[in-house]
C-alpha positions as a printed Julia matrix, in Angstrom:
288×3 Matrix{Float64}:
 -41.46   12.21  -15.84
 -40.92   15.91  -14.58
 -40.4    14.65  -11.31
 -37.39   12.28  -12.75
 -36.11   14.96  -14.73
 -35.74   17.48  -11.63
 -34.46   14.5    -9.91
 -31.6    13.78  -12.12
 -31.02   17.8   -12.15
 -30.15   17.85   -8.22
 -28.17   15.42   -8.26
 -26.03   15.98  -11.21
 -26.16   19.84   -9.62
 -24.99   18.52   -6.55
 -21.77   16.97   -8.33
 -21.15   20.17   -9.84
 -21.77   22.41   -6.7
 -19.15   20.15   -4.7
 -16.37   20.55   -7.97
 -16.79   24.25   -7.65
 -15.81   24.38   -4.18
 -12.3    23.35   -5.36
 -12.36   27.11   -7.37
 -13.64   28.94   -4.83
 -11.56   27.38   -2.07
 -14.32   26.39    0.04
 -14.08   23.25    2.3
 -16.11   20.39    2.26
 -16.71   19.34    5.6
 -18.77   22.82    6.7
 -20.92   22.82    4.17
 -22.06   18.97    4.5
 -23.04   20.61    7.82
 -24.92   23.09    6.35
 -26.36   21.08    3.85
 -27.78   18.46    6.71
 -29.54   21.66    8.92
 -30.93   22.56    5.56
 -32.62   19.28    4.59
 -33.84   18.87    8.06
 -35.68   21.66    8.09
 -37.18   20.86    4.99
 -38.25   17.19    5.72
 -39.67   18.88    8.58
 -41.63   21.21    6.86
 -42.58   19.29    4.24
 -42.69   15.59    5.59
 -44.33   16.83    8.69
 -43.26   13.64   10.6
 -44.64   12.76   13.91
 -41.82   12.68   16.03
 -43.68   12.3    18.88
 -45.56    9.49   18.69
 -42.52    6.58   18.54
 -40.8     6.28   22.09
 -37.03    5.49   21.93
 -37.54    1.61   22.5
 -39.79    1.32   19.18
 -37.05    3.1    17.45
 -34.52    0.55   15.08
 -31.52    2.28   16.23
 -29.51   -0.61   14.86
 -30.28    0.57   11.32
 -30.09    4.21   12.01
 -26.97    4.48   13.19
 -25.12    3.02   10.68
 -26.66    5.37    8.31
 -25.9     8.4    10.52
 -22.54    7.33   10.66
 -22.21    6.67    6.67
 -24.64    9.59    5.32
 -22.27   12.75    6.12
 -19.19   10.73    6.01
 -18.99    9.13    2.68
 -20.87   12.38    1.78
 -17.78   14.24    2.25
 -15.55   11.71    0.54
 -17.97   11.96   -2.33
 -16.87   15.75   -2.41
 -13.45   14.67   -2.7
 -13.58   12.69   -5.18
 -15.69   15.09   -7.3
 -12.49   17.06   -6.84
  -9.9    14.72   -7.27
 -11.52   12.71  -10.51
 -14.2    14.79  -11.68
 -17.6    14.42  -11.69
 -17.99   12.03  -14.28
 -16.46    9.37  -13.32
 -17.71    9.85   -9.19
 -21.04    9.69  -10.66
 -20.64    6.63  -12.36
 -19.22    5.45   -9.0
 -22.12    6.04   -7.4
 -24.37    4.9    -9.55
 -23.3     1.9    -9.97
 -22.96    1.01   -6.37
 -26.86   -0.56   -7.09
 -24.39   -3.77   -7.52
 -23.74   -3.6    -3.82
 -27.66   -3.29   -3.19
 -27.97   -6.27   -6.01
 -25.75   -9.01   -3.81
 -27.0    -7.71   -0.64
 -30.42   -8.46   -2.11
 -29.68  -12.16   -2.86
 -27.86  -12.72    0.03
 -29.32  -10.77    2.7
 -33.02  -10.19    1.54
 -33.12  -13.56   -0.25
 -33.91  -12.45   -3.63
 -33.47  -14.36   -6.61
 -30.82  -13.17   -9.27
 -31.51  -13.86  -12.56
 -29.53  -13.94  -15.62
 -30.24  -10.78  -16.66
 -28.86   -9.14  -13.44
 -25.88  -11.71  -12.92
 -25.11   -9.89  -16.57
 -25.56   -6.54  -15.37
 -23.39   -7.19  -12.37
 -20.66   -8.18  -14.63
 -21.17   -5.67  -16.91
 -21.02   -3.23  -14.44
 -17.61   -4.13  -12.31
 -16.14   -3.87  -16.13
 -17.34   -0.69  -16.4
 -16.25    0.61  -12.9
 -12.43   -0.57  -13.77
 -12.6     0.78  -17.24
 -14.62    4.08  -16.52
 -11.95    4.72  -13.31
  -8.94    3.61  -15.51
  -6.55    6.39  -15.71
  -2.4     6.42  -16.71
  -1.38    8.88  -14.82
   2.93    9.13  -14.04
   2.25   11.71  -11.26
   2.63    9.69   -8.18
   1.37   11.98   -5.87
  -2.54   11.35   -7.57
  -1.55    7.44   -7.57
  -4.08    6.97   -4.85
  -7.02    9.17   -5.89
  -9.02    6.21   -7.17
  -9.62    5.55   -3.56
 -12.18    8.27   -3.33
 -14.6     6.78   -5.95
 -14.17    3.39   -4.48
 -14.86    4.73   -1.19
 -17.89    6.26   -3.13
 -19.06    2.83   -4.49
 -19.13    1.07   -1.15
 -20.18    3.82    1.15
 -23.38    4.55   -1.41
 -24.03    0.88   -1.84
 -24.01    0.21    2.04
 -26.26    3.42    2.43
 -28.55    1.84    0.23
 -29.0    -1.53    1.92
 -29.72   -0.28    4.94
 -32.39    2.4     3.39
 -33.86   -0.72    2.56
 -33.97   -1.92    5.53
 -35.58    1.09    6.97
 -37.89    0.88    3.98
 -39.17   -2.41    5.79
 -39.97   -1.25    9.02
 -43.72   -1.08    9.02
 -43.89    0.88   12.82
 -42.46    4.37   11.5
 -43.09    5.97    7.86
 -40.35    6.58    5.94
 -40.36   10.11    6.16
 -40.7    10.27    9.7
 -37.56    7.67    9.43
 -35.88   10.03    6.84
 -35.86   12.95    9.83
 -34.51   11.18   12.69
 -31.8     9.63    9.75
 -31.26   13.52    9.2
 -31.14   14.8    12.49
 -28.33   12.14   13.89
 -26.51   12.36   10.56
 -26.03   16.66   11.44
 -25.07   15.4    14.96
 -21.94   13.54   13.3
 -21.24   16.19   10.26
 -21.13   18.74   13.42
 -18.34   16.68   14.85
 -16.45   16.62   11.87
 -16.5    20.25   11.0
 -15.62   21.38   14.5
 -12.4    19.09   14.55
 -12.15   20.81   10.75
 -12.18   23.91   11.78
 -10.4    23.66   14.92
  -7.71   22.06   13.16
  -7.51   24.2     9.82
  -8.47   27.63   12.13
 -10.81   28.2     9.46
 -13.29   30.84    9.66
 -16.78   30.25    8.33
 -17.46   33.27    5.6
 -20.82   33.66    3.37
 -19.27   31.88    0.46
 -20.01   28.25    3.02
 -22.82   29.39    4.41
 -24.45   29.72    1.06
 -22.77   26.71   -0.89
 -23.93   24.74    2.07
 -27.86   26.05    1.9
 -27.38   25.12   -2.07
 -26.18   21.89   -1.09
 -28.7    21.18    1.26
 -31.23   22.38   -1.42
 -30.17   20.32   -4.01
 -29.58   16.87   -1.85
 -33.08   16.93   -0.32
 -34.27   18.12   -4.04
 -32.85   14.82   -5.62
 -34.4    12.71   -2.57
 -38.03   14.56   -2.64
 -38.35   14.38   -6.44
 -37.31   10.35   -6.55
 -40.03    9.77   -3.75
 -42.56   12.01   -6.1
 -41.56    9.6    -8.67
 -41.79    6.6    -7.81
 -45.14    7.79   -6.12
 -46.49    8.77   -9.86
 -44.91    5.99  -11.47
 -45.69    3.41   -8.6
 -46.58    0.81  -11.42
 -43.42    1.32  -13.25
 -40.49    1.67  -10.9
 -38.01    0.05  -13.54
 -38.89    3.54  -15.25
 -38.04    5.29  -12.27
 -34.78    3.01  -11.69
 -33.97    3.16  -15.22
 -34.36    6.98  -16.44
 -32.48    8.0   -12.81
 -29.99    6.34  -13.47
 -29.54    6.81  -17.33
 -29.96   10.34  -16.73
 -27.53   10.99  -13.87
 -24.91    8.8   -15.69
 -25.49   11.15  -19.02
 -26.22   14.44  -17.7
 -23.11   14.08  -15.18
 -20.66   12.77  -18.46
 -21.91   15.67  -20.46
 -21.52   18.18  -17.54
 -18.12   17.11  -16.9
 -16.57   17.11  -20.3
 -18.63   20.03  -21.95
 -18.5    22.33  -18.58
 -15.92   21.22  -16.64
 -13.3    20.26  -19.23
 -12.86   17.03  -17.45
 -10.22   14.76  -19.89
 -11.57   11.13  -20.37
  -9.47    8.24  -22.8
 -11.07    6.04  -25.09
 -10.97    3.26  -21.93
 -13.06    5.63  -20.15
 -15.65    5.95  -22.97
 -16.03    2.65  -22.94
 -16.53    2.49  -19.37
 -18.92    4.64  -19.3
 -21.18    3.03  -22.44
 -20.94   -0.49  -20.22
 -22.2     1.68  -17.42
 -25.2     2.64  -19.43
 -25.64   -1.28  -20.75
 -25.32   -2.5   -17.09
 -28.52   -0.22  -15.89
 -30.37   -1.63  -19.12
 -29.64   -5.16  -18.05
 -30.88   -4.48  -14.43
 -33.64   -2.08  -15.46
 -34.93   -5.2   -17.83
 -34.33   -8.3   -15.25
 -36.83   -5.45  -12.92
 -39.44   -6.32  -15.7
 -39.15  -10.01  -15.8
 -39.4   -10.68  -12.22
């Protein structure tokens, strides 16, 4: 369970890290950079994948790109959203983007849906509306609900294809996760030059260091779910389950206590449906 517990940390830390760039005035886009050289060097270290061995014909490229693509991309409109809406409600955003991997299962994988899930799914779009329900008469933030729907679908994509590259028997995962890594700080590198050519913005220590934090923290909530589900490989509904429940907690309780984030009654309720649509998932993972 430690590793699930340091798991849920990164991640939540990660939300947090990318709402304090809004105080300090540091930009997103550089420090997704940053963040990607920093986990590649640490799946390097610590994966120790043999890039050497695969020539570039037995490579899938047609499920690695798409990731490299998505990976720093709806990365940095996670970031936004973090600073637009908060963390709590982003993080129920991506958590419950699991739907997407849900249909995508059934109708791409050919996996039965039960009950239990076709609840959870229903559950869970109630709880997406109602956690992301907000009056609000300013008209300028009309459209910042955009950025956690953006979330929802970008995570939920990213998470099919994983699967997909979770499949491919030729190349471990790990040795998969680096060449994911490497082509996803190709495109990030893109984006920050046309950022900072743009914005004339000068890189300071303040980036470089939120970005080694970031990286840090990112690879720390990917390492310690792969530890988990390697200790708990005979109870991954446990894994699935206590991730989930504990990002979805931790990040509400970060939010409002730290962060001062304001939520409505709607909201609350959103969020408790968020919580009942993991249980229904977590428990149609049992019965299967």
């Amino acid at each position: 369970m430690l590793y699930i517990v340091l798991s849920v940390l990164c991640s939540v830390s990660v939300a947090a890290l990318l709402k304090l760039t809004k105080k300090f005035q540091i930009p997103v886009e550089p420090i997704v950079t940053l963040n990607y050289i920093t986990a590649l060097l640490l799946s390097y270290y610590l994966f120790a994948p043999d890039i050497q061995k695969f020539s570039a014909s037995e490579i899938p490229w047609h499920i690695y790109i798409p990731l490299v693509v998505l990976l720093p991309t709806v990365f940095i409109f996670l970031g936004m959203s973090v600073k637009n809406i908060g963390i709590v409600k982003t993080d129920i955003a991506q958590r419950l983007s699991l739907f997407i991997s849900i249909l995508a299962a059934y109708f791409i994988f050919n996996e039965n849906i039960g009950v239990l899930k076709l609840s959870g799914l229903a559950v869970g779009f109630s709880a997406i509306f109602l956690t992301l329900h907000k009056k609000n008469k300013n008209t300028s933030k009309s459209n910042n609900w955009l950025y956690p729907c953006i979330v929802f679908i970008g995570f939920g994509v990213i998470d099919v294809f994983f699967k997909k590259v979770a499949q491919q028997q030729q190349i471990p995962f790990t040795t998969s996760l680096f060449y994911i890594f490497s082509g996803a700080l190709s495109i990030s590198l893109l984006i920050s030059l046309f950022y900072i050519i743009k914005k004339s913005y000068k890189l300071n220590r303040k980036t470089l260091y939120a970005g080694i934090l970031l990286g840090l923290l990112n690879f720390g909530n990917i390492y310690f779910y792969l530890q988990a589900h390697k200790s708990l490989s005979q109870n991954p509904s446990t894994v699935f389950a206590s991730m989930n429940f504990g990002v979805i907690v931790l990040g509400s309780l970060v939010g409002v206590i730290l962060f001062k984030e304001k939520l409505s009654k709607i909201n609350y309720i959103g969020i408790s449906l968020a919580l009942i649509a993991v249980a229904l998932i977590t428990l149609s993972q049992l019965y299967v």
